[in-house]
CSV table of C-alpha atoms in Angstrom, one decimal:
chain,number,residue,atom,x,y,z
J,1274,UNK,CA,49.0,-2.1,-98.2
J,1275,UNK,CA,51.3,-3.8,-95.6
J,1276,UNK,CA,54.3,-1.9,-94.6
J,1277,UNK,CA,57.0,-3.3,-92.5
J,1278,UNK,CA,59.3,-1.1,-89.9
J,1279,UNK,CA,62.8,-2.4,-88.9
J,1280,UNK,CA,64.7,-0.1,-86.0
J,1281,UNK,CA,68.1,0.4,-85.3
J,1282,UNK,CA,69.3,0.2,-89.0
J,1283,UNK,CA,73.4,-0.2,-87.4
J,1284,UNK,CA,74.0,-2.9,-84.8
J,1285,UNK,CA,77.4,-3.3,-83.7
J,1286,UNK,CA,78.1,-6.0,-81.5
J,1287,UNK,CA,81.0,-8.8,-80.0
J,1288,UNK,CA,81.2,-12.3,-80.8
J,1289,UNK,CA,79.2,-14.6,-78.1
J,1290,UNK,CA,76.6,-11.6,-77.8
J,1291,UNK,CA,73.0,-11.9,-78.2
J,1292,UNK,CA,71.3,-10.4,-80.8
J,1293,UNK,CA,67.8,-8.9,-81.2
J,1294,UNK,CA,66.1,-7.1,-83.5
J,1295,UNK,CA,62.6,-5.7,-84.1
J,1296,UNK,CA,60.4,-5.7,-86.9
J,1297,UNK,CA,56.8,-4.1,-86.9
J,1298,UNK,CA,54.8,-4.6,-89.4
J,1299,UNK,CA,51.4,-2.6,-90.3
J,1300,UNK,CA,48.0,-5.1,-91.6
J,1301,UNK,CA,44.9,-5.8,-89.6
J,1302,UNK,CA,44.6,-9.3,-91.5
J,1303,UNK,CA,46.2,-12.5,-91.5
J,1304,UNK,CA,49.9,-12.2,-92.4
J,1305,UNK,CA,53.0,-14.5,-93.4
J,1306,UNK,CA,56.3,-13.4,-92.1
J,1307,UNK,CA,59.9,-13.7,-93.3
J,1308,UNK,CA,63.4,-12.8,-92.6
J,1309,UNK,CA,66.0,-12.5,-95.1
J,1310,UNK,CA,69.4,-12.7,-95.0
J,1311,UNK,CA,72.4,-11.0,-96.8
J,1312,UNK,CA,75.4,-11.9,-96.2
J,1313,UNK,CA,78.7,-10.1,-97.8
J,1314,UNK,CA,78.5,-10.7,-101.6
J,1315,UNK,CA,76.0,-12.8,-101.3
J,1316,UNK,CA,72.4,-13.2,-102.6
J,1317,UNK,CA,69.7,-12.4,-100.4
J,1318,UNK,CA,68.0,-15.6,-99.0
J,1319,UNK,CA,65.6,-17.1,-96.4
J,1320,UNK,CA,66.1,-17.1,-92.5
J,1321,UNK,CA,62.7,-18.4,-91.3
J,1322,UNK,CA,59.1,-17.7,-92.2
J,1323,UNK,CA,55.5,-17.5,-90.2
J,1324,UNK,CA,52.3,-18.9,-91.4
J,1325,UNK,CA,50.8,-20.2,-88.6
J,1326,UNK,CA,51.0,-23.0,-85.7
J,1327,UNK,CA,53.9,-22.0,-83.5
J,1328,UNK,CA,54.2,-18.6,-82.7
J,1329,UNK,CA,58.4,-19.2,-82.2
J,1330,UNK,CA,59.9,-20.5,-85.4
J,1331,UNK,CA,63.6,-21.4,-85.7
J,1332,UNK,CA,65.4,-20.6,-88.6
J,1333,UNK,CA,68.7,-21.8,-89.9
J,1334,UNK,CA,72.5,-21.3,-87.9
J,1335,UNK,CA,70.4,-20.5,-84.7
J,1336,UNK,CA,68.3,-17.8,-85.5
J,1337,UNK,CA,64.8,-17.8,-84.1
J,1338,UNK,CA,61.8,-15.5,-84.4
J,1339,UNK,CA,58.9,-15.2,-81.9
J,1340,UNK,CA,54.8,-13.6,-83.6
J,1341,UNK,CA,53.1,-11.7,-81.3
J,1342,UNK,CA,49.5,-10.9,-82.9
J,1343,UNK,CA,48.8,-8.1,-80.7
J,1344,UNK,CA,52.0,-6.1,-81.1
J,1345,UNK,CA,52.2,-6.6,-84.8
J,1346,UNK,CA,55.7,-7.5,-84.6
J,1347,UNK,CA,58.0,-10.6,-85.4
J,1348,UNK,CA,61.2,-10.0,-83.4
J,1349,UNK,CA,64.3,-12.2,-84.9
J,1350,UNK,CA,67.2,-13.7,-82.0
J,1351,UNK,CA,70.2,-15.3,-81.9
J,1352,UNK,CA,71.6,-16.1,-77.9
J,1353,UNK,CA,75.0,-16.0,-79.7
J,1354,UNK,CA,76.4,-14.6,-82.3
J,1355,UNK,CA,79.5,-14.9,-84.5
J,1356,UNK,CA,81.7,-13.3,-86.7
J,1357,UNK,CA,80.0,-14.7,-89.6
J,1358,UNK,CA,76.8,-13.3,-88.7
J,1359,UNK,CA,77.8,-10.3,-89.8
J,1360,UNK,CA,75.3,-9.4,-92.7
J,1361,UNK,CA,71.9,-7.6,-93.7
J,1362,UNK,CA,68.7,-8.7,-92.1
J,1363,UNK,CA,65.4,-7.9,-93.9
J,1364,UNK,CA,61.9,-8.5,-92.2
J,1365,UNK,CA,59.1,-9.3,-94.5
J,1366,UNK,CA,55.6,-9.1,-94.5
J,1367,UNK,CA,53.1,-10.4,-97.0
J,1368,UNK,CA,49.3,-10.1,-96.3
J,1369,UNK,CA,47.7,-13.9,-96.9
J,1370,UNK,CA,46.6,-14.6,-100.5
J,1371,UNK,CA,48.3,-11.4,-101.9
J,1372,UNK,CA,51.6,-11.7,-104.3
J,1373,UNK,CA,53.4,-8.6,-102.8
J,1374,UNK,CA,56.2,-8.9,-100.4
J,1375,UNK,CA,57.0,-5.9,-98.7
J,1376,UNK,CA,60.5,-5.5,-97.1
J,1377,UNK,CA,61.6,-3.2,-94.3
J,1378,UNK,CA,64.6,-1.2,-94.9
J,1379,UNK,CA,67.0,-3.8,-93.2
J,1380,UNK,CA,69.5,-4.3,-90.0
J,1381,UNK,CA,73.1,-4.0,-90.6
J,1382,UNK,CA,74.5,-6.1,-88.0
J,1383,UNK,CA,78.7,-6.5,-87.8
J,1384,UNK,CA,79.7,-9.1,-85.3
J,1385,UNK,CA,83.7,-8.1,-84.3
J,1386,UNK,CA,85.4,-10.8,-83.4
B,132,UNK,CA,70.3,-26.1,-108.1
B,133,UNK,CA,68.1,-22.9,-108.6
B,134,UNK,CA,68.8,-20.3,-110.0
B,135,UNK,CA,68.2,-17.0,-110.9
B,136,UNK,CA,70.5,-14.9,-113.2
B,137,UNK,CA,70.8,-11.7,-114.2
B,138,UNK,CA,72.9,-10.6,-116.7
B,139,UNK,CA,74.6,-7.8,-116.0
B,140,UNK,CA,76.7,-7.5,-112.3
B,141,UNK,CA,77.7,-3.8,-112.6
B,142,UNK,CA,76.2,-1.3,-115.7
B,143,UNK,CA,77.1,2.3,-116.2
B,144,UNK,CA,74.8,4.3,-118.6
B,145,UNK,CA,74.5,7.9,-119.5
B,146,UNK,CA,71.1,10.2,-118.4
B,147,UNK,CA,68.2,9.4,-121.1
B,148,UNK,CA,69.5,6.5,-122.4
B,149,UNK,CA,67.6,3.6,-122.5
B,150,UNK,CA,68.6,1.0,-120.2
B,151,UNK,CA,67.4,-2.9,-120.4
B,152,UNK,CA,67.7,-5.2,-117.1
B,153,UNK,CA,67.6,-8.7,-117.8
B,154,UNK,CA,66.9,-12.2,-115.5
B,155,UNK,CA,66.7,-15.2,-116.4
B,156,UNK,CA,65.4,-18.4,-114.5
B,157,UNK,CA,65.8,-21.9,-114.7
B,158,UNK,CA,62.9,-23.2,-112.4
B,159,UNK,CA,59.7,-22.9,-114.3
B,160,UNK,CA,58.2,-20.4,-112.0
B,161,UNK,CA,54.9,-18.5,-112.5
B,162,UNK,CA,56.0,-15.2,-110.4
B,163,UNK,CA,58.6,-12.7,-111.1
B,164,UNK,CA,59.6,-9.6,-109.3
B,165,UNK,CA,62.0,-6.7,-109.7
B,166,UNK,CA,63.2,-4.8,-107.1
B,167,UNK,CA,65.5,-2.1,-106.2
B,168,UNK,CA,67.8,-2.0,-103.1
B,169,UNK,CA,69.4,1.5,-101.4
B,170,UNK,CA,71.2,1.6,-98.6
B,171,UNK,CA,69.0,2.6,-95.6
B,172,UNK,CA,65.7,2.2,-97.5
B,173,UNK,CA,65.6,-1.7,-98.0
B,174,UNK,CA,63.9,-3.3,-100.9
B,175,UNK,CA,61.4,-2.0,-103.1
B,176,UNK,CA,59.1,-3.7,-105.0
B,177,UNK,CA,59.0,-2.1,-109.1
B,178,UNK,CA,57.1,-4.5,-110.7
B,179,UNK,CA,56.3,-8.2,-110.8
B,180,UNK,CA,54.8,-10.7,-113.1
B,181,UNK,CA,52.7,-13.9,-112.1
B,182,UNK,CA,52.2,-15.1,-115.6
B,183,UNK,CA,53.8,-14.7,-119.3
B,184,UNK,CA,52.9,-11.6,-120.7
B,185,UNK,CA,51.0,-10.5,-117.6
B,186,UNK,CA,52.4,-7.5,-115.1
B,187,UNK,CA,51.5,-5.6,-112.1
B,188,UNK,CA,52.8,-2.2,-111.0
B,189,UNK,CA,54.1,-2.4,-107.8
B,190,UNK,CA,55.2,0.4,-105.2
B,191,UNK,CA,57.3,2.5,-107.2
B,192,UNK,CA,57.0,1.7,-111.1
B,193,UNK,CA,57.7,5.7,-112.0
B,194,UNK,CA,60.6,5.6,-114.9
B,195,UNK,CA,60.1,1.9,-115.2
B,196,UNK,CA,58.3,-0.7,-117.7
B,197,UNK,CA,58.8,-4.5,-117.4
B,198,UNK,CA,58.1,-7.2,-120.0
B,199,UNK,CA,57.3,-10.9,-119.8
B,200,UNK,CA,57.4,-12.6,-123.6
B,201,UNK,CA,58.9,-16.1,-122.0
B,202,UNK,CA,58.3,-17.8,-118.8
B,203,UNK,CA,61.5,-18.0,-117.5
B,204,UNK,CA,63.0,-14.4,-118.8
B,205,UNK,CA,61.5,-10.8,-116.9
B,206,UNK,CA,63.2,-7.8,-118.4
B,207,UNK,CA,63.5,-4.5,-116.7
B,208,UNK,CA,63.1,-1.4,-118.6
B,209,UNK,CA,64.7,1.9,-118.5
B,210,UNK,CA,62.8,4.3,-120.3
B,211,UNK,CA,65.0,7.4,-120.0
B,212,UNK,CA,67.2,6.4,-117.3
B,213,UNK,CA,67.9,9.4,-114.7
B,214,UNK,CA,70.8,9.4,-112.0
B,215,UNK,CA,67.9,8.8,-109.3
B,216,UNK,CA,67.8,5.7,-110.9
B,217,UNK,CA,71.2,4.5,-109.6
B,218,UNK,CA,70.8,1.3,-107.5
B,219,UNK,CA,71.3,-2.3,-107.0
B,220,UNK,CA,68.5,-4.3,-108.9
B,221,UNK,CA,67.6,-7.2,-107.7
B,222,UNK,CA,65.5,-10.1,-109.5
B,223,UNK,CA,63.5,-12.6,-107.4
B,224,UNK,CA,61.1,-15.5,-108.5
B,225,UNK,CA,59.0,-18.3,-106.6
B,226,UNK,CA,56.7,-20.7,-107.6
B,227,UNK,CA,53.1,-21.3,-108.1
B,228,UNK,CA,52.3,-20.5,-104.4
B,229,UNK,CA,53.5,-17.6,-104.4
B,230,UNK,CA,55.3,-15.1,-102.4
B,231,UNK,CA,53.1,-16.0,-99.4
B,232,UNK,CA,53.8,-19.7,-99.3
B,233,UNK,CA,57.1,-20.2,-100.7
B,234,UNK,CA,60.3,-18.2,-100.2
B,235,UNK,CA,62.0,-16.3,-103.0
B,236,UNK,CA,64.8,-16.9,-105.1
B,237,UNK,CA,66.8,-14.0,-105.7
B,238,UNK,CA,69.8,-13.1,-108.4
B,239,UNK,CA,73.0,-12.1,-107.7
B,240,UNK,CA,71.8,-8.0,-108.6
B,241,UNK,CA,72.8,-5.3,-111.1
B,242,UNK,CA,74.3,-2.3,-109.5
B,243,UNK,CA,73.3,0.4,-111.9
B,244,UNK,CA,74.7,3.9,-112.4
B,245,UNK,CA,73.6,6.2,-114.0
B,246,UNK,CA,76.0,9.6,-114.9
């Protein structure tokens, strides 16, 4: 089964900042990759995906995400952040053809202004 | 607009009873999932449900059952619930793709506890 590692659970950071964070995921097959966003009382929903082409994708407000096969990992950036950044990020992994998304434990990122 | 509700936002039940979690969606979609969210471990997968009456176990179905009568209702079952149980549950559905081709719609969560 795929498993998905997120680092650096707290992230603490100024407005204007840039923003990186990891996510390593463990399959030896073909994969589709998410982030998820949570922000404040909000419902969890989609930053960007991976299923093939383009190993940089761009999500929404900013946010990219670059694959990179050979270190299993799908890094998610922003150049420059703001305040209402500030939320939970999720990296998600889902091996191809299979119904189970698995979720890493998450980033909590707060943006001071 | 989609959406995906669940019916309870905040629940507090006593150790051994039995506890029912319910969602409800409005977008004719095959799959439905429940999962449970705790702070520092992220999202886990209990169960999901890719057609009516049909169910798979998924990482950590211990202490729960699910049941799928009606396409757009997935109900989360409580047992005996137990104050491990305590968490934020989270409903999430998507389409005929799948989880692999489309993104998931999630409810707003029922934060459980359990005393």
């Amino acid at each position: 089964a795929q498993s998905v590692s997120q680092h650096n659970h707290h992230v603490i950071l100024s407005e204007a900042a840039s923003l990186e964070l990891g996510c390593n995921y463990s399959y030896g097959g073909t994969v589709n990759l998410f982030w998820y966003v949570q922000y404040p009382g909000q419902h969890l929903q989609l930053l960007l995906k991976y299923f093939s082409g383009d190993p940089l994708v761009k999500g929404i407000k900013g946010f990219e995400a670059e694959f990179i096969k050979s270190k299993f990992s799908f890094n998610l950036r922003k150049p420059s952040v703001q305040w209402s950044d500030t939320a939970e990020y999720f990296c998600a992994v889902t091996a191809y053809g299979n119904n189970r998304l698995a979720f890493g434990k998450g980033n909590q990122v707060v943006v001071i202004p | 607009d989609v959406k995906v509700t669940q019916s309870s936002r905040y629940l507090v039940k006593r150790t051994g009873e039995k506890v029912f979690l319910e969602c409800v969606q409005d977008m004719d979609h095959e799959n439905m999932f429940w999962y449970r969210q705790d702070p520092g471990l992220g999202l886990r997968l209990i169960y999901f449900s890719y057609d009516v009456k049909m169910k798979e176990k998924g990482d950590i179905p211990e202490g729960y059952s699910v049941s799928r009568e009606k396409k757009e209702r997935f109900s989360l079952i409580l047992e005996s619930a137990s104050t491990n149980q305590t968490s934020m549950y989270l409903c999430a559905s998507v389409p005929t793709g799948g989880v692999g081709n489309e993104k998931l719609f999630f409810g707003s969560g029922t934060q459980l506890s359990v005393l």
